[in-house]
């Protein structure tokens, strides 16, 4: 049996935390051929999307795809995002959330439950710039 990814569950958890805390949940998405978003809002191959209840209508946070409809400059668009394309989810107001390692690095990423690292405190609540290749402002919510 194929092992289930934790990514869609973490996305739903942070979305729920944001909503219950009164924060605005935002998705950071790497745009590729499988991603359906308005291209005029894509910058450097990435788009940041507000997925709050008021902004994302008929939101479905599935295990394989995230779908909703949203307005961009007054025009309604159907949005479809493969879960693999999600780079992170965070609260707009606090920037707290989760960044996911790039898919090509996912196999080489060190598991969080590595027994050797249990005695070592985390070095920083922010994700290392070397992990993502560029500096990010998101924080890991524990």
Coordinates of C-alpha atoms in Angstrom, one line a residue:
X1 CA 0.0 0.0 0.0
X2 CA 1.3 3.4 -0.9
X3 CA 2.2 5.6 2.0
X4 CA -0.1 8.7 2.3
X5 CA 1.5 12.1 2.2
X6 CA 1.2 14.3 5.3
X7 CA 1.1 17.4 3.1
X8 CA -2.6 17.7 2.5
X9 CA -3.4 17.0 6.1
X10 CA -1.0 19.8 7.2
X11 CA -2.5 22.2 4.7
X12 CA -6.0 21.5 6.1
X13 CA -4.7 21.8 9.7
X14 CA -3.1 25.2 9.1
X15 CA -6.1 26.4 7.1
X16 CA -8.4 25.5 10.1
X17 CA -6.0 27.1 12.6
X18 CA -6.0 30.3 10.6
X19 CA -9.7 30.4 10.2
X20 CA -10.4 29.7 13.9
X21 CA -7.8 32.3 14.9
X22 CA -9.3 35.0 12.8
X23 CA -6.3 35.0 10.4
X24 CA -6.3 35.0 6.6
X25 CA -4.9 31.8 5.2
X26 CA -2.6 32.2 2.2
X27 CA -1.1 29.6 -0.1
X28 CA 2.2 29.9 -1.8
X29 CA 2.1 27.9 -5.1
X30 CA 4.7 27.0 -7.6
X31 CA 3.0 27.4 -11.0
X32 CA 3.5 24.7 -13.6
X33 CA 1.5 23.1 -16.4
X34 CA -0.8 21.3 -14.0
X35 CA -1.7 24.5 -12.1
X36 CA -4.8 26.4 -13.2
X37 CA -4.4 30.0 -12.0
X38 CA -4.7 33.4 -13.8
X39 CA -1.2 33.8 -15.4
X40 CA -1.2 37.6 -15.2
X41 CA -0.8 37.3 -11.4
X42 CA 2.1 34.8 -11.5
X43 CA 5.5 36.3 -10.5
X44 CA 8.7 34.4 -10.9
X45 CA 6.8 31.1 -11.3
X46 CA 4.9 31.6 -8.1
X47 CA 1.5 32.9 -7.0
X48 CA 0.3 33.7 -3.5
X49 CA -3.5 33.0 -3.1
X50 CA -5.9 34.1 -0.4
X51 CA -8.0 31.0 0.5
X52 CA -10.1 32.5 3.2
X53 CA -13.8 31.7 3.4
X54 CA -14.6 35.2 1.9
X55 CA -12.2 34.9 -1.0
X56 CA -12.3 31.3 -2.1
X57 CA -15.7 30.0 -3.0
X58 CA -16.5 26.3 -3.0
X59 CA -13.1 25.6 -1.6
X60 CA -12.1 21.9 -1.6
X61 CA -8.8 21.0 0.1
X62 CA -8.4 17.5 -1.2
X63 CA -5.5 15.0 -0.9
X64 CA -4.4 15.5 -4.5
X65 CA -5.8 18.8 -5.6
X66 CA -7.1 22.1 -4.1
X67 CA -9.9 23.7 -6.1
X68 CA -12.0 26.8 -5.6
X69 CA -13.3 29.8 -7.5
X70 CA -12.1 33.3 -6.8
X71 CA -12.2 36.8 -8.3
X72 CA -9.2 38.5 -9.7
X73 CA -9.6 42.1 -10.8
X74 CA -13.4 41.5 -10.7
X75 CA -13.3 38.5 -13.0
X76 CA -14.2 35.0 -11.6
X77 CA -11.7 32.2 -12.2
X78 CA -11.8 28.5 -11.5
X79 CA -8.5 27.6 -9.6
X80 CA -7.0 24.1 -9.5
X81 CA -3.8 23.5 -7.7
X82 CA -2.1 20.1 -7.3
X83 CA -1.1 19.6 -3.7
X84 CA 2.4 18.9 -4.9
X85 CA 2.6 22.4 -6.2
X86 CA 1.9 24.0 -2.8
X87 CA 5.1 25.5 -1.3
X88 CA 3.5 26.6 1.9
X89 CA 0.5 27.8 3.8
X90 CA 0.6 30.7 6.2
X91 CA -1.4 33.4 8.1
X92 CA -1.2 36.8 6.3
X93 CA -1.3 38.7 9.6
X94 CA 1.5 36.8 11.4
X95 CA 3.3 34.9 8.6
X96 CA 3.1 31.8 10.8
X97 CA 2.6 28.6 8.9
X98 CA 4.4 25.8 7.1
X99 CA 6.9 25.8 4.2
X100 CA 7.2 22.5 2.4
X101 CA 10.5 21.4 0.9
X102 CA 10.7 21.5 -2.9
X103 CA 9.4 18.2 -4.4
X104 CA 12.9 17.4 -5.8
X105 CA 14.4 17.7 -2.3
X106 CA 11.5 15.8 -0.6
X107 CA 13.3 12.5 -0.9
X108 CA 16.5 13.9 0.6
X109 CA 14.8 15.9 3.4
X110 CA 15.5 14.7 6.9
X111 CA 12.5 13.2 8.6
X112 CA 11.1 15.1 11.6
X113 CA 11.0 11.9 13.7
X114 CA 14.6 11.0 13.3
X115 CA 15.7 9.4 16.6
X116 CA 19.2 10.9 16.5
X117 CA 17.8 14.4 16.5
X118 CA 15.3 14.0 19.4
X119 CA 17.8 15.4 21.9
X120 CA 18.8 18.4 19.8
X121 CA 16.7 21.5 20.1
X122 CA 15.6 23.1 16.8
X123 CA 18.1 25.6 15.6
X124 CA 15.6 28.3 14.7
X125 CA 11.8 28.6 14.5
X126 CA 12.3 29.9 10.9
X127 CA 13.1 27.7 8.0
X128 CA 16.7 27.9 6.9
X129 CA 17.3 29.9 3.6
X130 CA 19.5 27.0 2.4
X131 CA 16.5 24.6 2.6
X132 CA 14.4 26.6 0.2
X133 CA 17.2 28.2 -1.9
X134 CA 16.0 31.7 -1.0
X135 CA 15.1 33.6 2.2
X136 CA 11.5 33.2 3.3
X137 CA 9.6 34.9 6.1
X138 CA 7.3 32.1 7.1
X139 CA 7.6 30.4 10.5
X140 CA 6.9 26.8 11.4
X141 CA 3.9 26.4 13.7
X142 CA 4.5 23.6 16.2

